[in-house]
Amino acid sequence: MNNSTIIEEGTQYVMNTYARFPVALVEGKGSKVWDADGKEYLDFVGGLAVTSLGHCHPKLTAAIRAQSEKLFHCSNLYWIEPQVKVAKLLAENSAFDKTFFCNSGAEANEAAIKLARKYGKKHHGENCYRIITMKKSFHGRTYATLTATGQEKVQKGYEPLPEGFMYVPFNDLEALKESVTDDVCAIMLEPVQGEGGVNVANKEFLEEIQKLCKEKDILLIFDEVQCGMGRTGKLFCYQNYGVEPHIMTLAKALGGGTAIGAMLAKERVAESFAPGDHASTFGGNPLACAAAEAVITTMLEEKLPENAKEMGEYLVEGLKEISGTYSFAGEVRGLGLLVGMELEIEAVPVVKKCLEKGLLLSPAGKNVLRFLPPLNVTRDEIDTALEKVNFVFEEMGDGK
Ligand SMILES: *Cc1c(COP(=O)(O)O)cnc(C)c1O
């Protein structure tokens, strides 16, 4: 099928929940993808921060092939060897002791919310269930996680929403302190907000929250679904800050493209869950875990977090240069290879123009152009992306 046939039949048969760009991607290798008409693109979306090893990395492909010839699925009624290996790898490389496996970011956050409420009730009584989250956050599309998300646009039309969530402005310590009452069991945030516009947490903000949480025995939950797994220059984003949350959620890049999510916790917190408290049929299945094991070991072996840091700095430098030249371009910000450029115009039309020029980018919020290249991206590839962005901006006129 070519692009137009896929789009035509997709419009007829697939439910209309996405504002999709008008191409169908059918093949990928490294930083490149091809659409159904054979056109090549430099992929700085990476399936929304998912394909962090690049497309079809040989180690990931080999791991999936081998596991698919051994055992796909057996359920969590039994012990699963690849799941145990991933849990051990995560524990050995992070500040957490135990992992619960699921299939997506929203599910990982659901698990975190459920665990936090169990913990709050167990240690501080039935009324300790409230969770403070940040404005402009994004935590998922299930009922609890869209309620945790501090953006009205994902909540509208779905009321009544679950009770017990409060929102404070990101990086606003005073507002947060004012919201902390005895019924708060957790504070949940993305150390770098992705969907909300690539907003980086201040070190002091996170340090003060950690202090506050310690004082009041409130759980600190980091949603690292987007900013985790090497993207911000460390294997986990919290490691950039020296602030350790009690719970961390992962998904997106964890399986490099296979569906897997994880909720990690310190032992003292994890023990609030007992058999029967939470479950997932597909969670931590052999196939997804074989992929996650390959992703984690490859990231460590190939020093991808380090490359993300170096290439991120290079990308930001180049984008700042471009931004300084055009009046509609503003602040460039980010951490590692989670990078955004603020625009004074809407991001979507710019993303469309870049797509036409063979560069895939995604918007983050209304006005931010987001760059999410694979973590093994090269300097040459970044140069090509910068050239394309510059070309598009130049075409849009309005040079300073
Ligand atoms: C994408 C994302 C989610 C939701 O993940 P899904 O796999 O789409 O459910 C949650 N939190 C953050 C920070 C995300 O970027």
CSV table of C-alpha atoms and ligand atoms in Angstrom, one decimal:
chain,number,residue,atom,x,y,z
A,1,MET,CA,0.0,0.0,0.0
A,2,ASN,CA,1.2,3.6,-0.6
A,3,ASN,CA,0.7,6.6,1.7
A,4,SER,CA,-2.7,7.6,0.2
A,5,THR,CA,-4.2,4.1,0.3
A,6,ILE,CA,-3.2,3.6,4.0
A,7,ILE,CA,-4.5,7.1,4.9
A,8,GLU,CA,-7.8,6.5,3.1
A,9,GLU,CA,-8.4,3.1,4.7
A,10,GLY,CA,-7.1,4.3,8.0
A,11,THR,CA,-9.6,7.1,8.0
A,12,GLN,CA,-12.4,4.6,7.3
A,13,TYR,CA,-11.5,1.9,9.8
A,14,VAL,CA,-9.4,3.4,12.6
A,15,MET,CA,-11.0,5.4,15.3
A,16,ASN,CA,-10.5,9.1,15.0
A,17,THR,CA,-8.5,10.0,18.1
A,18,TYR,CA,-5.2,11.4,16.6
A,19,ALA,CA,-4.5,14.4,14.6
A,20,ARG,CA,-2.0,12.5,12.4
A,21,PHE,CA,0.5,13.9,9.9
A,22,PRO,CA,-0.3,12.7,6.4
A,23,VAL,CA,2.3,9.9,6.0
A,24,ALA,CA,2.6,6.3,6.9
A,25,LEU,CA,6.0,5.1,8.1
A,26,VAL,CA,6.8,1.6,7.1
A,27,GLU,CA,10.5,1.1,7.7
A,28,GLY,CA,13.4,2.4,9.9
A,29,LYS,CA,17.1,2.0,10.4
A,30,GLY,CA,19.1,3.9,13.0
A,31,SER,CA,18.0,7.6,12.9
A,32,LYS,CA,16.2,7.2,9.6
A,33,VAL,CA,12.7,6.1,8.6
A,34,TRP,CA,10.9,5.7,5.3
A,35,ASP,CA,7.3,6.2,4.4
A,36,ALA,CA,5.1,4.0,2.2
A,37,ASP,CA,6.0,6.1,-0.9
A,38,GLY,CA,9.7,5.5,-0.2
A,39,LYS,CA,10.5,9.0,1.0
A,40,GLU,CA,13.3,9.2,3.6
A,41,TYR,CA,13.2,11.2,6.9
A,42,LEU,CA,15.6,12.0,9.7
A,43,ASP,CA,13.7,10.9,12.7
A,44,PHE,CA,13.9,13.3,15.6
A,45,VAL,CA,10.7,12.0,17.1
A,46,GLY,CA,11.7,8.4,17.8
A,47,GLY,CA,8.2,7.3,18.3
A,48,LEU,CA,7.9,9.9,21.0
A,49,ALA,CA,11.1,9.2,22.9
A,50,VAL,CA,10.7,5.4,22.5
A,51,THR,CA,13.2,4.2,19.9
A,52,SER,CA,16.2,5.5,21.9
A,53,LEU,CA,18.6,2.9,20.4
A,54,GLY,CA,17.5,4.0,16.9
A,55,HIS,CA,15.3,1.9,14.7
A,56,CYS,CA,15.9,-1.8,14.5
A,57,HIS,CA,19.1,-1.8,16.5
A,58,PRO,CA,20.7,-5.3,15.8
A,59,LYS,CA,21.0,-6.2,19.6
A,60,LEU,CA,17.3,-5.4,20.2
A,61,THR,CA,16.2,-7.2,17.1
A,62,ALA,CA,18.3,-10.3,18.0
A,63,ALA,CA,17.0,-10.3,21.6
A,64,ILE,CA,13.3,-10.2,20.4
A,65,ARG,CA,13.9,-12.8,17.7
A,66,ALA,CA,15.6,-15.2,20.2
A,67,GLN,CA,12.9,-14.8,22.9
A,68,SER,CA,10.1,-15.1,20.3
A,69,GLU,CA,11.5,-18.6,19.4
A,70,LYS,CA,11.6,-19.5,23.1
A,71,LEU,CA,8.5,-18.2,25.0
A,72,PHE,CA,6.2,-15.2,24.3
A,73,HIS,CA,3.9,-15.3,27.3
A,74,CYS,CA,3.1,-17.4,30.3
A,75,SER,CA,1.4,-15.0,32.7
A,76,ASN,CA,2.4,-13.8,36.2
A,77,LEU,CA,1.1,-17.0,37.7
A,78,TYR,CA,4.7,-18.2,37.2
A,79,TRP,CA,8.1,-16.7,37.6
A,80,ILE,CA,9.5,-15.2,34.4
A,81,GLU,CA,13.2,-15.3,33.9
A,82,PRO,CA,13.6,-12.2,31.6
A,83,GLN,CA,11.4,-10.2,34.0
A,84,VAL,CA,13.6,-11.1,37.0
A,85,LYS,CA,16.7,-10.1,34.9
A,86,VAL,CA,15.2,-6.7,34.1
A,87,ALA,CA,14.2,-6.1,37.7
A,88,LYS,CA,17.7,-6.9,38.9
A,89,LEU,CA,19.3,-4.7,36.3
A,90,LEU,CA,17.0,-1.8,37.3
A,91,ALA,CA,17.8,-2.3,41.0
A,92,GLU,CA,21.5,-2.5,40.4
A,93,ASN,CA,21.6,0.7,38.4
A,94,SER,CA,19.2,2.8,40.4
A,95,ALA,CA,18.2,3.8,43.9
A,96,PHE,CA,15.2,1.5,43.9
A,97,ASP,CA,14.8,-2.0,45.2
A,98,LYS,CA,11.7,-3.5,43.5
A,99,THR,CA,9.8,-3.2,40.3
A,100,PHE,CA,6.2,-3.8,39.2
A,101,PHE,CA,5.9,-4.3,35.5
A,102,CYS,CA,3.0,-3.2,33.2
A,103,ASN,CA,2.6,-2.1,29.6
A,104,SER,CA,2.6,1.6,29.3
A,105,GLY,CA,3.4,4.9,31.0
A,106,ALA,CA,-0.2,5.5,32.1
A,107,GLU,CA,-0.3,2.1,33.7
A,108,ALA,CA,3.0,2.7,35.4
A,109,ASN,CA,1.6,5.9,36.9
A,110,GLU,CA,-1.6,4.2,37.8
A,111,ALA,CA,0.4,1.7,39.8
A,112,ALA,CA,2.4,4.5,41.4
A,113,ILE,CA,-0.8,6.3,42.4
A,114,LYS,CA,-2.3,3.1,43.9
A,115,LEU,CA,0.9,2.2,45.8
A,116,ALA,CA,1.1,5.8,47.2
A,117,ARG,CA,-2.5,5.6,48.4
A,118,LYS,CA,-1.9,2.2,50.0
A,119,TYR,CA,1.2,3.6,51.7
A,120,GLY,CA,-0.5,6.7,52.9
A,121,LYS,CA,-3.5,4.8,54.4
A,122,LYS,CA,-1.3,2.2,56.0
A,123,HIS,CA,1.1,4.7,57.7
A,124,HIS,CA,-1.1,7.8,58.2
A,125,GLY,CA,-4.7,6.6,58.2
A,126,GLU,CA,-7.7,6.3,55.9
A,127,ASN,CA,-7.8,10.0,55.0
A,128,CYS,CA,-4.2,10.3,53.7
A,129,TYR,CA,-4.8,9.9,50.0
A,130,ARG,CA,-4.3,13.3,48.3
A,131,ILE,CA,-1.7,13.7,45.6
A,132,ILE,CA,-0.2,17.0,44.5
A,133,THR,CA,0.9,17.2,40.9
A,134,MET,CA,2.2,20.0,38.7
A,135,LYS,CA,0.5,22.3,36.2
A,136,LYS,CA,1.5,21.5,32.6
A,137,SER,CA,2.3,18.0,33.6
A,138,PHE,CA,1.4,14.9,31.6
A,139,HIS,CA,0.9,11.5,33.3
A,140,GLY,CA,-1.3,9.6,30.8
A,141,ARG,CA,-4.9,9.1,29.5
A,142,THR,CA,-6.5,6.7,31.9
A,143,TYR,CA,-8.9,8.1,34.5
A,144,ALA,CA,-6.5,8.5,37.4
A,145,THR,CA,-3.6,9.6,35.2
A,146,LEU,CA,-5.6,12.2,33.2
A,147,THR,CA,-6.7,13.5,36.5
A,148,ALA,CA,-3.2,13.7,37.8
A,149,THR,CA,-2.3,15.5,34.6
A,150,GLY,CA,-2.4,19.3,35.3
A,151,GLN,CA,-3.9,20.2,31.9
A,152,GLU,CA,-7.6,20.9,31.4
A,153,LYS,CA,-7.5,19.9,27.8
A,154,VAL,CA,-7.1,16.2,28.6
A,155,GLN,CA,-9.8,16.2,31.3
A,156,LYS,CA,-12.6,18.1,29.5
A,157,GLY,CA,-15.6,16.0,28.7
A,158,TYR,CA,-14.7,13.1,31.0
A,159,GLU,CA,-16.1,14.4,34.3
A,160,PRO,CA,-16.7,13.3,37.0
A,161,LEU,CA,-13.0,12.7,37.6
A,162,PRO,CA,-11.5,10.7,40.5
A,163,GLU,CA,-11.1,12.7,43.7
A,164,GLY,CA,-7.9,13.6,45.5
A,165,PHE,CA,-5.6,15.5,43.1
A,166,MET,CA,-4.3,19.0,43.5
A,167,TYR,CA,-2.2,21.1,41.1
A,168,VAL,CA,0.5,23.6,41.7
A,169,PRO,CA,2.6,25.6,39.2
A,170,PHE,CA,5.9,23.8,38.3
A,171,ASN,CA,9.0,25.2,40.0
A,172,ASP,CA,6.9,27.2,42.5
A,173,LEU,CA,8.0,26.1,45.9
A,174,GLU,CA,5.8,28.5,47.9
A,175,ALA,CA,2.6,27.3,46.2
A,176,LEU,CA,3.6,23.7,46.8
A,177,LYS,CA,4.3,24.4,50.5
A,178,GLU,CA,0.9,26.0,50.9
A,179,SER,CA,-0.9,22.9,49.4
A,180,VAL,CA,0.7,20.4,51.7
A,181,THR,CA,-1.8,19.3,54.3
A,182,ASP,CA,-2.0,16.2,56.5
A,183,ASP,CA,-4.0,14.3,53.9
A,184,VAL,CA,-1.3,14.5,51.2
A,185,CYS,CA,0.3,11.0,50.6
A,186,ALA,CA,2.4,11.9,47.6
A,187,ILE,CA,3.9,14.6,45.3
A,188,MET,CA,4.2,13.5,41.7
A,189,LEU,CA,6.1,15.3,39.0
A,190,GLU,CA,8.2,14.9,35.9
A,191,PRO,CA,11.8,16.3,36.6
A,192,VAL,CA,11.7,17.4,33.0
A,193,GLN,CA,8.1,18.0,31.7
A,194,GLY,CA,7.8,16.5,28.2
A,195,GLU,CA,4.4,17.0,26.7
A,196,GLY,CA,3.9,20.2,28.7
A,197,GLY,CA,6.6,22.1,26.7
A,198,VAL,CA,10.0,20.7,27.8
A,199,ASN,CA,10.2,22.4,31.2
A,200,VAL,CA,13.2,21.6,33.3
A,201,ALA,CA,12.8,21.4,37.1
A,202,ASN,CA,15.1,23.7,39.1
A,203,LYS,CA,17.6,21.8,41.3
A,204,GLU,CA,16.5,23.8,44.4
A,205,PHE,CA,12.9,23.1,43.8
A,206,LEU,CA,13.5,19.3,43.8
A,207,GLU,CA,15.9,19.5,46.8
A,208,GLU,CA,13.3,21.4,48.8
A,209,ILE,CA,10.6,19.0,47.9
A,210,GLN,CA,12.7,16.1,49.0
A,211,LYS,CA,13.3,17.8,52.4
A,212,LEU,CA,9.6,18.5,52.7
A,213,CYS,CA,8.7,14.9,51.9
A,214,LYS,CA,11.2,13.6,54.4
A,215,GLU,CA,9.8,15.9,57.1
A,216,LYS,CA,6.2,14.8,56.6
A,217,ASP,CA,6.7,11.3,55.3
A,218,ILE,CA,5.1,12.2,52.0
A,219,LEU,CA,6.1,10.0,49.0
A,220,LEU,CA,8.0,11.6,46.2
A,221,ILE,CA,7.1,10.2,42.8
A,222,PHE,CA,9.1,11.0,39.7
A,223,ASP,CA,7.4,10.2,36.4
A,224,GLU,CA,10.4,9.4,34.2
A,225,VAL,CA,8.3,7.9,31.4
A,226,GLN,CA,9.7,10.4,28.9
A,227,CYS,CA,12.8,11.8,30.6
A,228,GLY,CA,14.2,8.5,32.0
A,229,MET,CA,16.2,5.8,30.2
A,230,GLY,CA,19.3,7.8,29.4
A,231,ARG,CA,17.6,10.6,27.5
A,232,THR,CA,18.7,13.4,29.9
A,233,GLY,CA,22.4,12.4,30.1
A,234,LYS,CA,22.1,9.9,33.0
A,235,LEU,CA,20.4,6.5,32.9
A,236,PHE,CA,17.7,8.1,35.1
A,237,CYS,CA,16.8,11.8,35.2
A,238,TYR,CA,16.8,12.0,39.0
A,239,GLN,CA,20.5,11.2,38.9
A,240,ASN,CA,21.1,14.7,37.4
A,241,TYR,CA,19.7,16.3,40.5
A,242,GLY,CA,21.0,14.1,43.4
A,243,VAL,CA,17.4,13.9,44.5
A,244,GLU,CA,16.1,10.4,45.1
A,245,PRO,CA,12.3,9.9,44.8
A,246,HIS,CA,10.6,7.0,46.6
A,247,ILE,CA,8.9,5.9,43.4
A,248,MET,CA,9.9,6.2,39.8
A,249,THR,CA,7.9,5.3,36.7
A,250,LEU,CA,9.3,4.3,33.3
A,251,ALA,CA,7.9,3.2,30.0
A,252,LYS,CA,8.5,4.8,26.5
A,253,ALA,CA,12.2,3.9,25.8
A,254,LEU,CA,12.4,1.0,28.3
A,255,GLY,CA,11.4,-1.5,25.7
A,256,GLY,CA,12.9,0.4,22.7
A,257,GLY,CA,9.6,0.0,20.9
A,258,THR,CA,8.0,-3.0,22.6
A,259,ALA,CA,5.2,-2.1,25.0
A,260,ILE,CA,6.5,-2.2,28.6
A,261,GLY,CA,6.1,0.0,31.6
A,262,ALA,CA,7.6,-0.2,35.1
A,263,MET,CA,7.0,1.3,38.5
A,264,LEU,CA,10.0,1.1,40.8
A,265,ALA,CA,10.0,1.7,44.5
A,266,LYS,CA,12.2,1.6,47.6
A,267,GLU,CA,11.6,-1.5,49.7
A,268,ARG,CA,9.9,0.4,52.6
A,269,VAL,CA,7.3,1.7,50.1
A,270,ALA,CA,7.0,-1.4,47.9
A,271,GLU,CA,6.1,-3.5,50.9
A,272,SER,CA,2.7,-1.7,51.0
A,273,PHE,CA,1.6,-4.0,48.1
A,274,ALA,CA,0.7,-7.6,48.9
A,275,PRO,CA,-0.3,-10.4,46.5
A,276,GLY,CA,-3.6,-9.6,44.9
A,277,ASP,CA,-3.2,-5.8,45.3
A,278,HIS,CA,-2.3,-5.0,41.8
A,279,ALA,CA,-1.8,-7.0,38.5
A,280,SER,CA,-1.4,-7.0,34.8
A,281,THR,CA,-1.9,-9.9,32.4
A,282,PHE,CA,0.8,-8.8,29.9
A,283,GLY,CA,2.9,-6.9,32.5
A,284,GLY,CA,6.5,-8.0,32.4
A,285,ASN,CA,5.9,-10.7,29.8
A,286,PRO,CA,9.0,-12.6,28.5
A,287,LEU,CA,9.0,-10.9,25.1
A,288,ALA,CA,8.8,-7.3,26.4
A,289,CYS,CA,11.3,-8.0,29.1
A,290,ALA,CA,13.8,-9.6,26.7
A,291,ALA,CA,13.6,-6.3,24.8
A,292,ALA,CA,14.0,-4.2,27.9
A,293,GLU,CA,17.0,-6.3,29.0
A,294,ALA,CA,18.7,-5.6,25.6
A,295,VAL,CA,17.8,-1.9,25.8
A,296,ILE,CA,19.3,-1.4,29.3
A,297,THR,CA,22.5,-3.4,28.6
A,298,THR,CA,23.0,-1.7,25.2
A,299,MET,CA,22.6,1.7,26.8
A,300,LEU,CA,25.2,0.9,29.4
A,301,GLU,CA,27.6,-0.9,27.0
A,302,GLU,CA,27.4,1.8,24.3
A,303,LYS,CA,27.5,4.7,26.9
A,304,LEU,CA,24.3,6.2,25.4
A,305,PRO,CA,23.5,8.5,28.4
A,306,GLU,CA,26.9,10.1,28.0
A,307,ASN,CA,26.4,10.5,24.2
A,308,ALA,CA,22.9,12.0,25.0
A,309,LYS,CA,24.6,14.6,27.2
A,310,GLU,CA,27.2,15.5,24.6
A,311,MET,CA,24.9,15.5,21.6
A,312,GLY,CA,22.3,17.4,23.6
A,313,GLU,CA,24.6,20.2,24.3
A,314,TYR,CA,25.7,20.3,20.7
A,315,LEU,CA,22.0,20.4,19.5
A,316,VAL,CA,21.1,23.1,22.0
A,317,GLU,CA,24.0,25.2,20.9
A,318,GLY,CA,23.0,24.9,17.2
A,319,LEU,CA,19.4,25.6,17.9
A,320,LYS,CA,20.3,28.7,20.0
A,321,GLU,CA,22.2,30.0,17.0
A,322,ILE,CA,19.2,29.6,14.8
A,323,SER,CA,16.8,30.9,17.3
A,324,GLY,CA,18.8,34.1,17.6
A,325,THR,CA,18.3,34.7,13.9
A,326,TYR,CA,14.5,34.6,13.6
A,327,SER,CA,12.1,36.8,15.5
A,328,PHE,CA,9.4,34.1,15.9
A,329,ALA,CA,11.9,31.7,17.6
A,330,GLY,CA,12.5,32.0,21.4
A,331,GLU,CA,14.1,30.1,24.2
A,332,VAL,CA,15.9,26.8,23.6
A,333,ARG,CA,15.8,24.6,26.7
A,334,GLY,CA,16.1,21.0,27.8
A,335,LEU,CA,18.3,18.4,29.4
A,336,GLY,CA,20.4,15.9,27.3
A,337,LEU,CA,18.4,15.0,24.2
A,338,LEU,CA,15.0,16.1,25.5
A,339,VAL,CA,15.1,19.5,23.9
A,340,GLY,CA,12.5,22.2,23.1
A,341,MET,CA,12.5,25.5,21.2
A,342,GLU,CA,9.8,28.0,22.2
A,343,LEU,CA,8.1,29.7,19.3
A,344,GLU,CA,5.9,32.7,19.1
A,345,ILE,CA,3.8,30.9,16.5
A,346,GLU,CA,2.1,27.6,16.6
A,347,ALA,CA,4.4,24.6,16.4
A,348,VAL,CA,2.3,22.3,14.3
A,349,PRO,CA,2.6,24.2,11.0
A,350,VAL,CA,6.4,24.3,11.5
A,351,VAL,CA,6.5,20.6,12.2
A,352,LYS,CA,4.6,20.0,8.9
A,353,LYS,CA,7.1,22.1,7.0
A,354,CYS,CA,10.0,20.1,8.5
A,355,LEU,CA,8.3,16.9,7.6
A,356,GLU,CA,8.1,18.0,4.0
A,357,LYS,CA,11.8,18.7,4.1
A,358,GLY,CA,12.5,15.2,5.5
A,359,LEU,CA,12.9,15.9,9.2
A,360,LEU,CA,10.5,14.5,11.8
A,361,LEU,CA,9.9,16.7,14.8
A,362,SER,CA,7.0,16.8,17.3
A,363,PRO,CA,5.2,19.7,19.0
A,364,ALA,CA,5.2,19.8,22.9
A,365,GLY,CA,2.2,21.9,23.9
A,366,LYS,CA,1.0,24.6,21.4
A,367,ASN,CA,4.2,26.6,20.9
A,368,VAL,CA,7.2,24.3,21.5
A,369,LEU,CA,9.1,22.5,18.8
A,370,ARG,CA,10.5,19.3,20.4
A,371,PHE,CA,13.6,17.3,19.4
A,372,LEU,CA,13.9,13.7,20.5
A,373,PRO,CA,16.6,12.0,18.4
A,374,PRO,CA,17.9,8.5,19.3
A,375,LEU,CA,20.5,8.5,22.0
A,376,ASN,CA,23.2,7.3,19.6
A,377,VAL,CA,22.6,10.2,17.2
A,378,THR,CA,25.8,11.5,15.5
A,379,ARG,CA,27.1,15.1,15.1
A,380,ASP,CA,26.5,14.8,11.4
A,381,GLU,CA,22.9,13.9,11.8
A,382,ILE,CA,22.4,16.8,14.2
A,383,ASP,CA,24.0,19.1,11.6
A,384,THR,CA,21.6,17.8,8.9
A,385,ALA,CA,18.6,18.4,11.3
A,386,LEU,CA,19.9,22.0,12.1
A,387,GLU,CA,20.3,22.7,8.3
A,388,LYS,CA,16.7,21.6,7.7
A,389,VAL,CA,15.3,23.6,10.6
A,390,ASN,CA,17.2,26.7,9.4
A,391,PHE,CA,16.0,26.1,5.8
A,392,VAL,CA,12.3,25.9,7.0
A,393,PHE,CA,12.7,29.0,9.2
A,394,GLU,CA,14.3,30.9,6.3
A,395,GLU,CA,11.4,29.9,4.0
A,396,MET,CA,9.0,31.2,6.6
A,397,GLY,CA,10.6,34.6,6.2
A,398,ASP,CA,10.9,37.0,9.1
A,399,GLY,CA,14.7,36.9,9.6
A,400,LYS,CA,15.8,39.3,12.3
B,1,LIG,C1,3.9,9.5,27.4
B,1,LIG,C2,3.9,9.8,28.8
B,1,LIG,C3,3.0,9.1,29.7
B,1,LIG,C4,2.0,8.2,29.2
B,1,LIG,O1,2.5,7.1,28.6
B,1,LIG,P1,1.6,6.1,27.7
B,1,LIG,O2,2.6,4.9,27.4
B,1,LIG,O3,1.2,6.8,26.5
B,1,LIG,O4,0.5,5.7,28.6
B,1,LIG,C5,3.1,9.4,31.0
B,1,LIG,N1,4.0,10.3,31.5
B,1,LIG,C6,4.8,10.9,30.8
B,1,LIG,C7,5.8,11.9,31.4
B,1,LIG,C8,4.8,10.7,29.4
B,1,LIG,O5,5.7,11.4,28.6
